[in-house]
């Protein structure tokens, strides 16, 4: 039976993301308490949102981004890199079938769309794509589903945790659009894992937020980022 895992349960070694550490240091030195984060979702399934909504919102922020918003967008970009790479690797290695394959294809397209929009917005300030190794997390359909559930849940909580720190209305609107679709991804995975079992597609009335330190600690322990 599947259970709703915490990201720490996927711990591997102590690989740490240098760009995240740099941003954390910058946040502390500037007095930002929860400097910046991220992740997950697709544009084409948001309620009332077309495929172009996120790029349009981010385009409005170009040229006027605060240093704090740049850090937040780079955290988002790093997590979107992670998710896009995870789905791409699973499509190659996990032997996905049927509805699970359809989900992975959709989620990969969504995450890649986020990567592209964030890179355009950040321009020369965008962090580079890290190298990834997902090991056995993409070695089978069952492992893929467990890991996707964890990544999507964590991304929702990470975006939620950083929303109060975003200065630009355009960036905040774009983050809300991503958050909504990340939540849809999480519910989709939970439904694929199975009705009547844990995780439920909607286990709680209120979604918990994660601050930067909690997310960075979890990412550090996965070993996915080389």
C-alpha positions as a printed Julia matrix, in Angstrom:
226×3 Matrix{Float64}:
  0.0    0.0     0.0
  1.21   3.5    -0.79
  1.47   6.18    1.85
  1.94   9.93    1.6
  5.7   10.13    2.06
  7.68  13.09    3.26
 10.47  14.22    0.95
 13.0   13.3     3.63
 12.01   9.66    3.23
 13.66   9.76   -0.19
 17.0   10.77    1.41
 20.1    9.57   -0.35
 23.41  11.35    0.25
 24.18  14.94    1.25
 24.28  16.54   -2.21
 23.39  20.2    -1.84
 22.28  22.7    -4.37
 24.87  25.49   -4.56
 22.49  28.03   -6.01
 20.01  27.42   -3.23
 22.7   27.82   -0.6
 23.89  31.06   -2.18
 20.38  32.42   -2.25
 19.83  31.42    1.37
 22.99  33.3     2.38
 21.86  36.34    0.43
 18.45  36.19    2.05
 19.92  36.08    5.54
 22.26  39.0     4.84
 19.42  41.12    3.46
 17.12  40.32    6.37
 14.62  38.28    4.39
 13.25  35.64    6.71
 11.92  33.12    4.23
 13.72  34.12    1.11
 12.19  32.51   -1.82
 10.82  29.52   -3.41
  9.22  27.8    -6.06
  7.36  25.02   -7.62
  5.19  22.94   -9.74
  2.23  22.95  -12.09
  0.89  23.21  -15.58
 -0.69  26.1   -17.41
 -3.26  24.48  -19.63
 -5.48  23.07  -16.9
 -5.81  26.08  -14.58
 -9.36  27.26  -14.02
 -9.9   30.13  -16.43
 -6.21  30.26  -17.38
 -4.93  29.82  -20.9
 -1.53  28.44  -21.82
 -0.13  31.95  -22.15
 -1.22  33.28  -18.75
  1.99  32.6   -16.84
  4.36  33.95  -19.52
  2.22  37.1   -19.79
  2.3   37.66  -16.04
  6.04  37.12  -15.86
  6.63  39.33  -18.87
  5.03  42.16  -16.92
  7.68  41.75  -14.24
 10.69  41.89  -16.56
 13.02  44.79  -15.93
 11.52  45.69  -12.58
 12.35  42.72  -10.38
 13.61  43.3    -6.87
 16.62  41.32   -5.68
 14.32  39.32   -3.42
 12.03  38.39   -6.3
 15.04  37.37   -8.4
 16.07  34.98   -5.63
 12.53  33.63   -5.38
 12.32  33.09   -9.13
 15.67  31.3    -9.13
 14.46  28.99   -6.38
 11.38  28.35   -8.46
 13.51  27.72  -11.53
 15.72  25.25   -9.68
 12.71  23.28   -8.47
 11.14  23.37  -11.92
 14.42  22.09  -13.37
 14.21  19.24  -10.85
 10.63  18.34  -11.66
 11.01  18.6   -15.43
 14.09  16.37  -15.3
 12.33  13.88  -13.02
  9.41  13.43  -15.4
 11.69  13.25  -18.44
 13.77  10.54  -16.78
 10.69   8.58  -15.73
  9.31   8.68  -19.28
 12.53   7.01  -20.43
 13.14   4.53  -17.6
 10.07   3.75  -15.52
  8.06   1.66  -17.97
  4.98   3.83  -17.46
  1.66   2.62  -18.8
 -1.88   3.83  -19.45
 -3.14   6.7   -17.31
  0.2    6.97  -15.47
  1.98   7.53  -18.76
 -0.58  10.18  -19.74
 -0.04  11.97  -16.43
  3.76  11.92  -16.76
  3.62  13.35  -20.27
  1.3   16.16  -19.18
  3.26  16.97  -16.03
  6.54  17.02  -17.94
  5.11  19.47  -20.44
  3.82  21.68  -17.64
  7.12  21.73  -15.77
  9.1   22.46  -18.93
  6.74  25.35  -19.73
  7.49  26.78  -16.29
 11.23  26.41  -16.84
 11.03  28.23  -20.16
  8.93  31.1   -18.77
 11.14  31.57  -15.71
 14.33  31.57  -17.78
 12.92  34.21  -20.13
 11.94  36.38  -17.18
 15.28  36.09  -15.39
 17.39  36.45  -18.52
 21.07  36.57  -17.6
 20.23  36.24  -13.9
 18.85  32.72  -14.28
 20.69  29.93  -12.48
 22.08  27.12  -14.59
 20.44  23.72  -14.77
 22.05  21.32  -12.28
 22.92  17.71  -13.04
 20.46  15.15  -11.7
 20.52  11.48  -10.76
 17.16  10.03   -9.73
 18.54   6.55   -9.09
 15.76   4.05   -8.34
 13.1    6.78   -8.0
 12.44   6.45  -11.73
 13.23   2.75  -11.98
  9.64   1.5   -11.89
  6.09   2.77  -12.15
  5.46   2.3    -8.41
  8.63   4.18   -7.44
  7.74   6.93   -9.89
  4.29   7.41   -8.37
  5.6    7.57   -4.81
  8.26  10.11   -5.75
  5.9   12.21   -7.89
  3.46  12.38   -4.96
  6.2   13.63   -2.67
  7.64  16.16   -5.12
  4.25  17.61   -6.02
  3.12  17.92   -2.39
  6.41  19.57   -1.44
  6.2   22.02   -4.33
  2.72  23.15   -3.37
  3.84  23.81    0.21
  7.01  25.57   -0.96
  5.2   28.02   -3.23
  2.67  28.66   -0.49
  5.43  29.37    2.01
  7.06  32.0    -0.19
  3.97  33.83   -1.44
  4.1   36.45    1.37
  7.68  37.32    0.39
  6.97  38.2    -3.26
  7.07  41.94   -3.97
  5.87  42.03   -7.59
  2.15  41.61   -8.25
  2.98  40.02  -11.61
  5.29  37.46  -10.02
  2.71  36.74   -7.3
  0.01  36.17   -9.92
  2.28  33.81  -11.85
  3.21  31.93   -8.67
 -0.47  31.49   -7.88
 -1.08  30.05  -11.35
  1.77  27.56  -10.88
  0.63  26.65   -7.37
 -2.89  25.85   -8.58
 -1.65  23.41  -11.2
  0.92  21.84   -8.87
 -1.99  21.08   -6.55
 -3.86  19.51   -9.47
 -0.81  17.38  -10.22
 -0.69  16.22   -6.6
 -4.37  15.28   -6.63
 -3.95  13.5    -9.97
 -1.1   11.38   -8.63
 -3.05  10.55   -5.48
 -5.98   9.41   -7.6
 -3.67   7.26   -9.74
 -2.25   5.62   -6.63
 -5.73   4.53   -5.71
 -9.06   5.61   -4.33
 -9.79   4.58   -0.79
 -6.13   4.43    0.19
 -3.66   6.87    1.62
 -2.93   9.37    0.1
 -6.37  10.86   -0.45
 -6.53  13.38   -3.3
 -7.6   15.96   -0.69
 -6.47  14.8     2.77
 -6.76  18.14    4.59
 -9.01  21.2     4.62
 -5.96  23.49    4.73
 -2.66  23.05    2.91
  0.49  23.39    5.04
  3.2   25.86    4.02
  6.92  25.06    4.11
  9.58  27.68    4.69
 12.83  27.84    2.76
 14.92  26.04    5.36
 12.58  23.05    5.48
 12.53  22.69    1.71
 16.29  23.11    1.35
 16.91  20.48    4.01
 14.68  18.03    2.17
 16.27  18.76   -1.21
 19.72  18.4     0.3
 18.99  14.92    1.55
 17.48  13.44   -1.6
 20.77  13.23   -3.48
 18.87  13.93   -6.71
 20.9   17.07   -7.41
 24.54  16.28   -8.14
